[in-house]
Coordinates of C-alpha atoms in Angstrom, one line a residue:
M1 CA 19.8 -16.9 -21.3
E2 CA 16.4 -15.3 -21.7
I3 CA 15.0 -13.1 -19.0
H4 CA 11.8 -15.0 -18.6
I5 CA 13.8 -18.2 -17.9
V6 CA 15.8 -16.4 -15.2
Q7 CA 12.5 -15.0 -13.7
H8 CA 11.0 -18.5 -13.7
E9 CA 14.0 -20.1 -12.0
L10 CA 14.3 -17.2 -9.5
L11 CA 10.6 -17.8 -8.5
H12 CA 11.5 -21.4 -7.8
V13 CA 14.3 -20.2 -5.5
I14 CA 11.8 -17.8 -3.8
G15 CA 9.4 -20.7 -3.2
L16 CA 7.0 -21.1 -6.1
W17 CA 6.1 -24.4 -7.7
H18 CA 5.0 -24.9 -11.3
E19 CA 1.4 -23.8 -11.7
H20 CA 0.5 -27.0 -13.5
M21 CA 1.6 -29.0 -10.4
R22 CA -1.2 -27.6 -8.2
Y23 CA -3.3 -30.1 -6.5
D24 CA -6.4 -28.7 -8.2
R25 CA -4.9 -28.6 -11.7
D26 CA -7.1 -31.4 -13.1
Q27 CA -10.0 -29.0 -13.2
Y28 CA -7.9 -26.7 -15.6
V29 CA -5.5 -28.9 -17.6
R30 CA -5.2 -32.5 -18.6
V31 CA -1.8 -34.1 -18.5
L32 CA -1.2 -36.5 -21.4
R33 CA 1.2 -38.8 -19.7
Q34 CA 1.6 -41.1 -22.7
N35 CA 3.2 -38.1 -24.5
I36 CA 5.8 -37.3 -21.9
A37 CA 9.4 -38.0 -22.9
P38 CA 10.9 -40.8 -20.8
G39 CA 12.6 -39.5 -17.7
Y40 CA 10.5 -36.3 -17.4
E41 CA 7.4 -37.7 -15.7
S42 CA 8.3 -35.9 -12.5
Q43 CA 7.8 -32.5 -14.2
F44 CA 4.1 -33.2 -14.2
K45 CA 3.4 -34.6 -10.8
K46 CA 0.7 -33.0 -8.7
I47 CA 1.7 -31.6 -5.3
S48 CA -0.8 -32.5 -2.6
S49 CA -2.7 -29.9 -0.7
S50 CA -0.9 -31.1 2.5
E51 CA 2.5 -30.2 0.8
S52 CA 1.5 -26.9 -0.9
T53 CA -1.0 -24.1 -1.1
V54 CA -2.7 -22.2 -3.9
Y55 CA -2.6 -19.0 -1.8
G56 CA -6.3 -18.6 -2.3
L57 CA -5.7 -17.6 -5.9
P58 CA -7.4 -18.9 -9.0
Y59 CA -5.5 -21.2 -11.5
D60 CA -3.3 -18.9 -13.6
Y61 CA -2.9 -20.0 -17.2
R62 CA -0.6 -16.9 -17.7
S63 CA 1.8 -17.7 -14.9
I64 CA 5.4 -17.7 -15.8
M65 CA 5.5 -20.9 -13.7
H66 CA 3.3 -22.8 -16.2
Y67 CA 4.8 -25.1 -18.8
S68 CA 3.8 -25.0 -22.4
K69 CA 1.6 -27.6 -24.1
T70 CA 4.7 -29.2 -25.6
A71 CA 7.0 -29.1 -22.6
F72 CA 9.0 -32.4 -22.4
A73 CA 6.8 -33.9 -25.1
I74 CA 7.7 -36.8 -27.4
P75 CA 8.3 -35.0 -30.7
G76 CA 5.0 -34.2 -32.6
T77 CA 2.8 -34.5 -29.5
I78 CA 1.7 -32.3 -26.6
T79 CA 1.9 -33.1 -22.9
M80 CA -0.9 -30.8 -21.6
E81 CA -4.2 -29.5 -22.9
T82 CA -6.3 -26.9 -21.2
R83 CA -9.9 -27.8 -20.4
D84 CA -10.8 -24.4 -21.7
P85 CA -9.5 -24.4 -25.3
R86 CA -9.1 -20.6 -25.3
Y87 CA -6.0 -21.1 -23.2
M88 CA -4.2 -23.8 -25.2
N89 CA -1.8 -21.3 -26.8
V90 CA -1.5 -19.2 -23.7
I91 CA 0.2 -21.7 -21.3
G92 CA 3.9 -21.5 -21.2
R93 CA 4.2 -18.4 -23.5
Q94 CA 4.7 -15.7 -20.9
N95 CA 7.7 -13.3 -21.0
D96 CA 7.0 -11.9 -17.5
A97 CA 5.6 -13.0 -14.2
S98 CA 1.9 -12.6 -13.9
R99 CA 0.1 -10.6 -11.2
S100 CA -0.8 -13.9 -9.6
D101 CA 2.9 -14.9 -9.5
Y102 CA 3.7 -11.6 -7.7
L103 CA 0.8 -12.0 -5.3
K104 CA 2.1 -15.5 -4.3
V105 CA 5.6 -14.0 -3.6
C106 CA 3.9 -11.3 -1.5
Q107 CA 2.0 -13.9 0.5
I108 CA 5.2 -16.0 1.1
Y109 CA 7.1 -13.0 2.4
G110 CA 4.3 -11.0 4.1
C111 CA 4.1 -8.1 1.7
N112 CA 0.9 -6.2 1.5
Q113 CA 1.6 -3.2 -0.8
C114 CA 3.2 -2.5 -4.2
N115 CA 6.6 -1.2 -3.4
G116 CA 5.2 0.7 -0.4
E117 CA 2.7 2.6 -2.6
E118 CA -0.9 2.1 -3.5
C119 CA -1.4 0.0 -6.6
V120 CA -2.4 1.7 -9.8
D121 CA -3.7 0.3 -13.0
K122 CA -1.0 -0.8 -15.4
F123 CA -3.1 0.0 -18.5
P124 CA -5.5 2.7 -17.4
K125 CA -7.2 3.1 -20.9
L126 CA -7.8 -0.7 -21.0
C127 CA -9.2 -0.8 -17.5
V128 CA -11.8 1.8 -18.5
A129 CA -12.9 -0.5 -21.2
V130 CA -12.8 -3.5 -18.9
K131 CA -15.0 -1.8 -16.3
Q132 CA -17.4 -0.4 -18.9
Y133 CA -17.8 -3.5 -21.1
G134 CA -16.5 -6.4 -19.1
L135 CA -13.9 -7.2 -21.8
L136 CA -11.4 -8.8 -19.4
D137 CA -11.6 -10.3 -15.9
C138 CA -9.3 -8.1 -13.8
N139 CA -9.6 -10.5 -10.9
G140 CA -9.3 -13.8 -12.9
N141 CA -7.4 -15.1 -15.8
D142 CA -6.8 -11.7 -17.4
E143 CA -5.5 -10.0 -14.2
R144 CA -2.1 -9.4 -15.7
Y145 CA -3.4 -6.3 -17.4
C146 CA -4.3 -4.5 -14.2
C147 CA -2.4 -4.0 -11.0
A148 CA -5.4 -3.7 -8.8
T149 CA -9.1 -3.4 -9.5
C150 CA -10.1 -1.1 -12.3
K151 CA -11.1 2.4 -11.2
T152 CA -14.7 3.5 -11.0
L153 CA -15.7 5.2 -14.2
T154 CA -17.1 8.7 -14.6
Q155 CA -19.2 9.5 -17.7
R156 CA -16.3 11.4 -19.1
E157 CA -14.0 8.4 -19.0
R158 CA -16.2 6.1 -21.1
V159 CA -14.5 4.9 -24.2
D160 CA -15.1 2.9 -27.4
P161 CA -13.6 -0.6 -26.7
F162 CA -13.2 -1.3 -30.4
D163 CA -11.0 1.8 -30.9
S164 CA -7.8 0.5 -32.6
S165 CA -5.7 2.1 -30.0
Y166 CA -6.7 -0.7 -27.6
S167 CA -4.9 -3.3 -29.8
D168 CA -1.6 -2.4 -28.1
Y169 CA -2.9 -3.9 -24.9
Y170 CA -3.8 -7.4 -26.1
D171 CA -1.5 -10.3 -26.9
D172 CA -1.7 -12.1 -30.2
Y173 CA -3.0 -15.4 -28.9

């Protein structure tokens, strides 16, 4: 069994629902019910706001708890499409929990720190480019690249965001 599947199932045990089942999901994805394989309709139900919470976090296309566009689809079809087409090939392709997934677990269990230490940026060079050029949204859909907010830049830290060394920090989709 692959580690991302174990992580996904463990997050269910801990208390997380599928991201695409959020009560506000229709703003972000469209479920194509006619393409769902018979018997799997319940995998796409919305959970009402009275039965769940979104923890004050934005919709996370990169959540390990999000199904792919072809999950439980009749062969040759898709069951979900993102309202923002840039995320069509992002949903359901994660190999690790997102920052948002971890933040939800922290809220469920009352954690307020990263392993008892102050958060640090996961990809410091990338965060410099993010802060300087606004290439990614550290507090939104691209938050997986930074643990916390990107550090304030000094003039010495400014970089060329088109330097090929940054390609290591981006996924291929």
